[in-house]
Coordinates of C-alpha atoms in Angstrom, one line a residue:
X428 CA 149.8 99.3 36.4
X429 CA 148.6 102.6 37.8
X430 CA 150.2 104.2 34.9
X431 CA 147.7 102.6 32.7
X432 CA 144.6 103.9 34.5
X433 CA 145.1 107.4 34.0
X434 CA 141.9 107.4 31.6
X435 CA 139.9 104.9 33.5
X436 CA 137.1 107.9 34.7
X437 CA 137.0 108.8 31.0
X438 CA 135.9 105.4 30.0
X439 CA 133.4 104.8 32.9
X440 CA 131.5 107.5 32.0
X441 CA 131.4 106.6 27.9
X442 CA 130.3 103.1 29.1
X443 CA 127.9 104.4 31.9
X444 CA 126.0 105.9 28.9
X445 CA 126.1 102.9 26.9
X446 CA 124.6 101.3 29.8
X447 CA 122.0 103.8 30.0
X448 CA 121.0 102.9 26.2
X449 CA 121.3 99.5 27.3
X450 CA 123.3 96.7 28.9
X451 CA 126.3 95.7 27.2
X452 CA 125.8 92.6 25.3
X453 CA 129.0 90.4 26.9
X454 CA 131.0 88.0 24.9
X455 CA 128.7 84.9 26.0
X456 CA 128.0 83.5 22.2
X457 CA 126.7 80.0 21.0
X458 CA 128.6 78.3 18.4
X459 CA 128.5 74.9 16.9
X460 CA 126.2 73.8 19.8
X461 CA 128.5 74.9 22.3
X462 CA 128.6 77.8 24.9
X463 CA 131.8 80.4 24.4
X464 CA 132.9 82.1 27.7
X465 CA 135.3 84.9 27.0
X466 CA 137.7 85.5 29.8
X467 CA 140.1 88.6 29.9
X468 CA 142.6 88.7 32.5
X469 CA 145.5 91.1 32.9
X470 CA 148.2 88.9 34.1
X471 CA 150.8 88.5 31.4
X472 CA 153.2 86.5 33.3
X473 CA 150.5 83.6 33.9
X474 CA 149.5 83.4 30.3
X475 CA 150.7 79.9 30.1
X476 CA 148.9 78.8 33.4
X477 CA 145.7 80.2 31.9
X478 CA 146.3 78.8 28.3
X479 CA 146.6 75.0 30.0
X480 CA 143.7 75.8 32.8
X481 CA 141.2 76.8 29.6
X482 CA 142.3 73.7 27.2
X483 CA 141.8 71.2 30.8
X484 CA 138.2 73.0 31.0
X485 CA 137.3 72.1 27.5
X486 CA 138.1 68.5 27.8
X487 CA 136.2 68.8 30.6
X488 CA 133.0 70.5 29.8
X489 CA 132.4 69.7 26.0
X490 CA 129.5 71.4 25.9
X491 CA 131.3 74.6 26.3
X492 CA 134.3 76.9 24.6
X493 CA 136.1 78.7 27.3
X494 CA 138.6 81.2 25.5
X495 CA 141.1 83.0 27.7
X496 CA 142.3 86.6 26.8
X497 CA 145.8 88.0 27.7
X498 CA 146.5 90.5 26.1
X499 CA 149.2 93.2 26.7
X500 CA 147.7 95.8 28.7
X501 CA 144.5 94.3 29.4
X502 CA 142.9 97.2 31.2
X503 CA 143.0 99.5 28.4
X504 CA 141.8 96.8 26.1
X505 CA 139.0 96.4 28.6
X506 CA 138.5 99.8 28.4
X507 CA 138.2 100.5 24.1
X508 CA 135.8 97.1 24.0
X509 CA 133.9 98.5 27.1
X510 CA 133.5 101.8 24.7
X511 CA 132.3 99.6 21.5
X512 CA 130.2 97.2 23.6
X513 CA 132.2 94.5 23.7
X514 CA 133.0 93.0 27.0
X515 CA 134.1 89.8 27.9
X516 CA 131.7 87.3 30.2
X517 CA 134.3 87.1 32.7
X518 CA 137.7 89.5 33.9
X519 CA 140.6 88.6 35.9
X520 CA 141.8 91.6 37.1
X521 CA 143.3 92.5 40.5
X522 CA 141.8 94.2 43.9
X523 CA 142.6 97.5 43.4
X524 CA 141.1 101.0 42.1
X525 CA 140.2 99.6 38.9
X526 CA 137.8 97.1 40.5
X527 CA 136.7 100.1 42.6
X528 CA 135.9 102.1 39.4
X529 CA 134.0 99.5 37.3
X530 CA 132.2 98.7 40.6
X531 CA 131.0 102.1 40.9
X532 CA 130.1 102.3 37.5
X533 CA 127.6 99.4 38.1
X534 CA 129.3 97.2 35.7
X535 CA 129.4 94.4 37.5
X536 CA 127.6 91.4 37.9
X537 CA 126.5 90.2 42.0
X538 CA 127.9 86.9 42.7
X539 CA 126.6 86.8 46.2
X540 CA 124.5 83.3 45.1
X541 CA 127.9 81.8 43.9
X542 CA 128.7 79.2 46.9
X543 CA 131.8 79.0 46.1
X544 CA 132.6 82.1 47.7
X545 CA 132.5 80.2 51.1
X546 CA 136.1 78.6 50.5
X547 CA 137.2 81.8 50.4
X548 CA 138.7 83.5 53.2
X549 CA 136.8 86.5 54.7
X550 CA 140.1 88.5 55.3
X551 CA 140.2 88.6 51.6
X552 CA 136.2 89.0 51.0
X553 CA 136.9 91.8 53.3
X554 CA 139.6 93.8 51.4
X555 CA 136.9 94.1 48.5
X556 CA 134.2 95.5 50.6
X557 CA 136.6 98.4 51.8
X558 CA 137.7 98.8 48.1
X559 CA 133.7 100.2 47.4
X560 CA 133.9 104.3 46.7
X561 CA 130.6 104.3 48.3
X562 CA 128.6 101.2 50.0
X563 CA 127.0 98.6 47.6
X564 CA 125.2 95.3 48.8
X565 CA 126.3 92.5 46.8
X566 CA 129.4 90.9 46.3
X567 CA 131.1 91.2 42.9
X568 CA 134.7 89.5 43.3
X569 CA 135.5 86.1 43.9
X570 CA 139.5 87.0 45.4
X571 CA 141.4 83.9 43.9
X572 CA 145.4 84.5 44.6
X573 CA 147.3 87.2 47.0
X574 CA 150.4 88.6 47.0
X575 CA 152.9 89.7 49.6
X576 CA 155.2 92.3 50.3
X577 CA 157.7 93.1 53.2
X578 CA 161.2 92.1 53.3
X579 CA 162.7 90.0 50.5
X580 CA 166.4 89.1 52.0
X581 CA 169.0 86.7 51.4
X582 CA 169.1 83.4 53.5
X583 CA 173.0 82.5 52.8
X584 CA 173.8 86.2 54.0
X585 CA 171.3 86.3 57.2
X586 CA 173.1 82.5 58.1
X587 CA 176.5 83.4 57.4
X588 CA 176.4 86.5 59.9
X589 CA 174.0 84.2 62.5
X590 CA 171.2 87.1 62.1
X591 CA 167.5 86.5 62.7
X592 CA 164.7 88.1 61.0
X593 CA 163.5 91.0 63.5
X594 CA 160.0 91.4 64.9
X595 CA 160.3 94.8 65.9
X596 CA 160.7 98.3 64.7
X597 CA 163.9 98.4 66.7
X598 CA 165.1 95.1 66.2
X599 CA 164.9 96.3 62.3
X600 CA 167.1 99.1 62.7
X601 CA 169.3 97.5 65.6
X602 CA 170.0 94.5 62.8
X603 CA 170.5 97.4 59.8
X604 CA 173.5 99.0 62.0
X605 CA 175.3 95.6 62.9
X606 CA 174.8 94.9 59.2
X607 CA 176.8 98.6 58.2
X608 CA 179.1 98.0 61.0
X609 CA 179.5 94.2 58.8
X610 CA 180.3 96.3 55.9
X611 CA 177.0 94.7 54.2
X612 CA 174.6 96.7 52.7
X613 CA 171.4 96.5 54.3
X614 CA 168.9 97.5 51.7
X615 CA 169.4 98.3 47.7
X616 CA 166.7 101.1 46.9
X617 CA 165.7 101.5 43.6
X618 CA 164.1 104.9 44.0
X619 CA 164.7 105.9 40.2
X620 CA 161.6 104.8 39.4
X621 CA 158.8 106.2 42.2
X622 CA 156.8 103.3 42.0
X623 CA 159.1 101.0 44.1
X624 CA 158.6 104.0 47.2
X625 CA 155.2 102.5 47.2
X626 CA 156.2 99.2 48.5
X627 CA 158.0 100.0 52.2
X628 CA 155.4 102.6 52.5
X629 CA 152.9 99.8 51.8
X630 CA 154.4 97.4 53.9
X631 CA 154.8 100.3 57.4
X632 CA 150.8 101.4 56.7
X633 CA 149.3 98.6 56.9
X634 CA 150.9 97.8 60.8
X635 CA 150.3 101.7 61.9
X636 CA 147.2 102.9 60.0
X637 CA 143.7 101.2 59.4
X638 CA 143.0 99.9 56.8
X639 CA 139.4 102.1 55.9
X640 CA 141.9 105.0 56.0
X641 CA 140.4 106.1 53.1
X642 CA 136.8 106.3 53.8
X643 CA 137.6 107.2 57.1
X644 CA 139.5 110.8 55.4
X645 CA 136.3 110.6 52.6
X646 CA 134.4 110.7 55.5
X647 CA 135.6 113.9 56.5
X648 CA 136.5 111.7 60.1
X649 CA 139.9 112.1 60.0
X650 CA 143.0 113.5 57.0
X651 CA 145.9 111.7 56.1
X652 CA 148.3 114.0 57.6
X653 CA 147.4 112.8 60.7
X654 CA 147.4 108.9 59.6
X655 CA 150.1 109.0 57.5
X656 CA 152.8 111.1 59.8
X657 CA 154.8 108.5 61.6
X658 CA 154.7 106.5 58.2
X659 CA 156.3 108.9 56.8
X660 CA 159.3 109.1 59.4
X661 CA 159.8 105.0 58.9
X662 CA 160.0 104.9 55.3
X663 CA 162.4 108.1 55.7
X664 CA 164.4 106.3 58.3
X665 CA 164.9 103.0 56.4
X666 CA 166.8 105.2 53.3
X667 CA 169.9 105.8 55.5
X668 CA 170.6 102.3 55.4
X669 CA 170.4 102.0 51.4
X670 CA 173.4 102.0 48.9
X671 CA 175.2 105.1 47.7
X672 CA 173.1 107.4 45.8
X673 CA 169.5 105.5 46.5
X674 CA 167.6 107.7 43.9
X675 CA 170.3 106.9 41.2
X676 CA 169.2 103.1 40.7
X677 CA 165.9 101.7 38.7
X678 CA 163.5 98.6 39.9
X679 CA 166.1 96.4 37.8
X680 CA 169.6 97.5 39.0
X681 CA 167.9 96.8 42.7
X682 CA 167.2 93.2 41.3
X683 CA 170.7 92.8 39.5
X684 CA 172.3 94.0 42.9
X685 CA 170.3 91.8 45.3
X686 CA 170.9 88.8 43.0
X687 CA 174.5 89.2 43.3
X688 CA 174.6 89.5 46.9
X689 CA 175.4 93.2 46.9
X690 CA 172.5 93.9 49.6
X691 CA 171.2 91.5 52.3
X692 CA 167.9 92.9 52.1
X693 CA 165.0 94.6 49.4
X694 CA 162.1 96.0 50.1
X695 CA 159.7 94.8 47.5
X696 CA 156.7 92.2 47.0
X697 CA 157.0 88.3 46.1
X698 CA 156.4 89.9 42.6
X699 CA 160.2 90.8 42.1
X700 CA 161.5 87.1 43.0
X701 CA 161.2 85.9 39.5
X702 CA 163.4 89.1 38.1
X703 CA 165.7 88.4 40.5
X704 CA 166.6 85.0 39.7
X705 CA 166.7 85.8 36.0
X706 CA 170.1 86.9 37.0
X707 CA 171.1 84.5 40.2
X708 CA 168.5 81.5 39.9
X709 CA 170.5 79.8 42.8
X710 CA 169.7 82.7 45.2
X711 CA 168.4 81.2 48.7
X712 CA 165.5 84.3 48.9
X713 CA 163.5 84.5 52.0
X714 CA 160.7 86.9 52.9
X715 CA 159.6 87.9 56.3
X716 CA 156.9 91.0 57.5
X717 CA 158.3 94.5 57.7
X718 CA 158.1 95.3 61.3
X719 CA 156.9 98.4 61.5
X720 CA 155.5 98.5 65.1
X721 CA 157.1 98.7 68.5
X722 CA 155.1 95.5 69.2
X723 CA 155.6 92.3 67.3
X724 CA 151.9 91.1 67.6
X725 CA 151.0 94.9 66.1
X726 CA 152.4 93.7 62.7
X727 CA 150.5 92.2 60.0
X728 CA 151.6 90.8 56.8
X729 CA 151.1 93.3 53.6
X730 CA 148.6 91.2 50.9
X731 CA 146.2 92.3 48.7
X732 CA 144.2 90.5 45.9
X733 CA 146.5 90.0 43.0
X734 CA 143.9 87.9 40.9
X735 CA 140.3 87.9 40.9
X736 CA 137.5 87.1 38.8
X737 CA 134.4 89.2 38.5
X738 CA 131.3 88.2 36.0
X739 CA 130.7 91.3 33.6
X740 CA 126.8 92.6 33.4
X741 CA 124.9 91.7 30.8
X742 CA 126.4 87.9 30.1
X743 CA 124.2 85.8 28.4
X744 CA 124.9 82.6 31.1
X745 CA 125.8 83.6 34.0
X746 CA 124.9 80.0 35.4
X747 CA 128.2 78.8 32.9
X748 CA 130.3 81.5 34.3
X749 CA 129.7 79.8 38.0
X750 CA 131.1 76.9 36.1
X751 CA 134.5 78.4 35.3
X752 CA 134.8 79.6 38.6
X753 CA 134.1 76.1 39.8
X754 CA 136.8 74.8 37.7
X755 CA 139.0 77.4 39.0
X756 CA 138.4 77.0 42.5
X757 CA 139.2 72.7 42.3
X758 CA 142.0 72.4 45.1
X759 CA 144.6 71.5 42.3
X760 CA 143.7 73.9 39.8
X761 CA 144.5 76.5 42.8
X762 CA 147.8 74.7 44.1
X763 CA 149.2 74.9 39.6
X764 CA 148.3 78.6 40.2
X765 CA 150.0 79.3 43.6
X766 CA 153.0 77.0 42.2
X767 CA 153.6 78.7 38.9
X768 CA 153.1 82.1 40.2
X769 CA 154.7 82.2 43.5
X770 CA 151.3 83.4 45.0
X771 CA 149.4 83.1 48.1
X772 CA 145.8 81.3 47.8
X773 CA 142.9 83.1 48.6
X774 CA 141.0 79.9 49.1
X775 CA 140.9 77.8 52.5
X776 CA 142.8 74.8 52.7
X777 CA 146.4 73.5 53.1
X778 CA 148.2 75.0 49.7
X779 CA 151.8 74.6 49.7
X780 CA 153.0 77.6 49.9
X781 CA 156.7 79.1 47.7
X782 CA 159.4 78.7 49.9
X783 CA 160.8 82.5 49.7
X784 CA 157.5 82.6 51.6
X785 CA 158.6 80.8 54.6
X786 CA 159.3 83.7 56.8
X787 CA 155.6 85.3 56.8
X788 CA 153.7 81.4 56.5
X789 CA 152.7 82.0 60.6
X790 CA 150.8 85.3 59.0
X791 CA 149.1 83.4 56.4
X792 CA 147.9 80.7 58.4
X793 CA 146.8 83.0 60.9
X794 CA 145.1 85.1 58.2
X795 CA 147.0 88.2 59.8
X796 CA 147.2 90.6 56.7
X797 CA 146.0 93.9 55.2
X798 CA 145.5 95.2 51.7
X799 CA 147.9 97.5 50.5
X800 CA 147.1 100.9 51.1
X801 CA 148.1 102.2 47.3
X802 CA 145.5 100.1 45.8
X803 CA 142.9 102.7 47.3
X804 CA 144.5 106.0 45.7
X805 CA 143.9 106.8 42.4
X806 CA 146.2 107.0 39.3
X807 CA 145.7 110.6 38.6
X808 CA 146.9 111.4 42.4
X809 CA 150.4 109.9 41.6
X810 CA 151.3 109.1 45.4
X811 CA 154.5 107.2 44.3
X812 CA 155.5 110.5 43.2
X813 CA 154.5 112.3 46.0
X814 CA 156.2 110.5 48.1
X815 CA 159.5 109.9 45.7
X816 CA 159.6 113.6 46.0
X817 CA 159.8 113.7 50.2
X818 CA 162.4 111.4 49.8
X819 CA 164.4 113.4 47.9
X820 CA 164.1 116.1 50.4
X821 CA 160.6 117.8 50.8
X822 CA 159.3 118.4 54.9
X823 CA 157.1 115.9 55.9
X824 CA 154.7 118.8 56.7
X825 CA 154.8 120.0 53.1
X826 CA 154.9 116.3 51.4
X827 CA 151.4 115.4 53.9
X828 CA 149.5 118.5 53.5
X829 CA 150.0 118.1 49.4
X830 CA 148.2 114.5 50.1
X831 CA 145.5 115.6 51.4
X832 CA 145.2 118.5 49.1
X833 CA 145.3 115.9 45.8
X834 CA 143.2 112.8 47.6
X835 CA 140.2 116.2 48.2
X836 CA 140.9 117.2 44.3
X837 CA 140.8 113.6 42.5
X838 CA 137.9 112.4 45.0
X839 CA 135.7 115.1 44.8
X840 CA 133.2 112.3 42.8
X841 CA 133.5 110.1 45.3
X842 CA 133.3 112.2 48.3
X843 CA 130.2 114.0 46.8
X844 CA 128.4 110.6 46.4
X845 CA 129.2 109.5 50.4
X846 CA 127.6 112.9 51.2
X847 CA 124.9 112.1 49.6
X848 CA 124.8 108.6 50.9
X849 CA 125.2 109.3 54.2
X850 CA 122.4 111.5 53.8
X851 CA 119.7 109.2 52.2
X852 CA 120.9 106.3 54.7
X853 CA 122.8 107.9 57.9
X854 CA 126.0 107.0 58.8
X855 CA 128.2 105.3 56.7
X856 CA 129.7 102.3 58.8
X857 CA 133.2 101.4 57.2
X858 CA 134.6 98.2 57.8
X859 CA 138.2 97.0 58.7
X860 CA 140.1 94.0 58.9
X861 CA 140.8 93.1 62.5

């Protein structure tokens, strides 16, 4: 997705001035004595889910038109109707730096008197506030379904050998050697395409390093190359115990591979289960929380926002808006979400949860997690590259001071405007997720 952001700034400045002429006029029409709601979300894979949600709502509420968008790259559509004025009422996008761009760009409508907001869990509510570039009051997301990354592995293998799922940095790599000495591989990297070095260096942040890291180094309080050392030495460490030749193999040989039982372990999100079984659908896929600290209560489960809904500025009925969100939020609308997606709900209650979640359920119900720490850096930076390229063989020293070097150069904006912040209001207080 980050790929598709690369002109994001661009567009935020063309539509800041069209909102300095004016507020942009959002899809909200009137039609045949019904209300249209325009809803553009950016996950392809749940077009179908969102196609039978919007046709249920219409029976529903006759009085009102909701039309769902899904169109292939949906953030640079966003973008060109954001340019010709054009937006939809309501997007579905996920927590990351997109949300954190049209946020700054004041593009977003406050939901804070939307009650529905109270189902949903603060961990969640929380990851947003620590997506702001620069504090805002308000809220402007209503987090609907999470996703979660750590160790996919195979159940049939793990119960053939008797192996349990380790809880410990050292119970990881004590259970990758007896699996080498098994002749099984441990892991199957797929390190062709950089992206995929994002997800174990996810997973290891988010037990060693806060999660405000990046106001924190905005801040000027602290630099990456301090935060950021030791997960570089993990990730590093969990390549020895990949196939031959780990930077030979894309994100779909890894699948293939893992399907057929040629790894006992991946490390990837919940997101890759569906590509996998394209090729095994009998597969018996588990999950279970990368342990990345010496200390098993240390560890948190890696989720982040995969699907939220904001309210564009400028609709016409924002009162009918609340009404989706309603619909959205009924208990079985978000159990036929969480079912056909293989998600995690962001919503309070007792959802049945995918069972290649099993292994990280005590996490959920506990609501031990943190947000993924790539959803903070920005496209232009190209971390996955970054750190694809210390893999391959730059020093740690080298690979860290280049971080900090890019995160200064592509968040000079941003670190300008907490300056000036800090200034007009003292000292900016960044939260974290306890």
């Amino acid at each position: 997705m980050k790929q598709h952001l690369k002109h994001l700034l661009a567009l935020l400045l063309a539509a800041s001035m069209i909102l300095g002429m004016g507020v942009i006029t959002a899809g909200c029409t009137a039609d045949s004595g019904k209300v249209t709601i325009e809803l553009l979300e950016y996950k392809r894979e749940a077009v179908s889910i969102f196609q039978k949600m919007a046709a249920d709502f219409n029976k529903e509420n006759p009085d009102i038109n909701l039309v769902v968008s899904s169109p292939n790259d949906a953030v640079t559509v966003l973008k060109t109707r954001l340019i010709k004025n054009d937006a939809p009422d309501i997007i579905g996008i996920g927590g990351d730096s997109t949300y954190s761009n049209l946020l700054d760009a004041d593009m977003l409508e406050d939901i804070s008197s939307y009650k529905g907001l109270q189902s949903i869990k603060s961990v969640y509510k929380e990851m947003d506030k620590n997506l702001e570039l620069v504090p805002k009051a308000g809220t402007y997301a209503l987090p609907y379904a999470a996703n979660a990354s750590g160790v996919l592995y195979n159940r049939a293998i793990f119960k053939k050998y008797g192996w349990s799922i380790p809880t410990t940095w050292e119970e990881l790599i004590s259970l990758c050697k007896k699996m080498q000495a098994a002749k099984v591989t441990p892991f199957y990297f797929a390190l062709k395409d950089s992206w995929t070095s994002l997800a174990p260096w996810n997973a290891i942040a988010v037990d060693l390093v806060e999660p405000n890291i990046a106001q924190e180094v905005n801040l000027g309080r602290t630099t990456f190359t301090k935060a950021y050392s030791e997960v570089a030495d993990k990730e590093k460490e969990l390549t020895k115990y990949g196939q031959k030749d780990i930077f030979a193999y894309g994100y779909n040989d890894a699948c293939t591979a893992f399907a057929k039982g040629q790894s006992a372990m991946m490390l990837i999100g919940s997101y890759a289960v569906p590509q996998i079984k394209t090729v095994n659908a009998d597969i018996d896929i588990d999950s279970f929380v990368l342990p990345a600290s010496s200390s098993a209560t240390e560890n948190k489960l890696n989720s982040g926002n995969d699907l939220q809904f904001s309210i564009m500025k400028g609709t016409k009925d924002k009162a009918t808006c609340y009404r989706v969100l309603d619909y959205m939020l009924k208990d079985e609308n978000v159990q036929k979400y969480v079912d056909d997606q293989n998600a995690v709900s962001c919503k309070t209650g007792s959802f049945t949860l995918p069972s290649m979640l099993d292994g990280m359920k005590l996490y959920i119900q506990q609501n031990k997690m943190a947000d993924y720490q790539d959803h903070h850096y920005p496209s232009e930076m190209s971390a996955d590259a970054l750190i694809q390229t210390y893999l391959l063989g730059q020093s740690k020293a080298d690979f860290l001071q280049t971080f900090d070097t890019n995160w200064k150069r592509y968040n000079r904006d941003t670190i300008a405007k907490l300056k000036k912040y800090e200034t007009e209001h003292g000292s900016v207080s960044t939260s974290s997720v306890s």
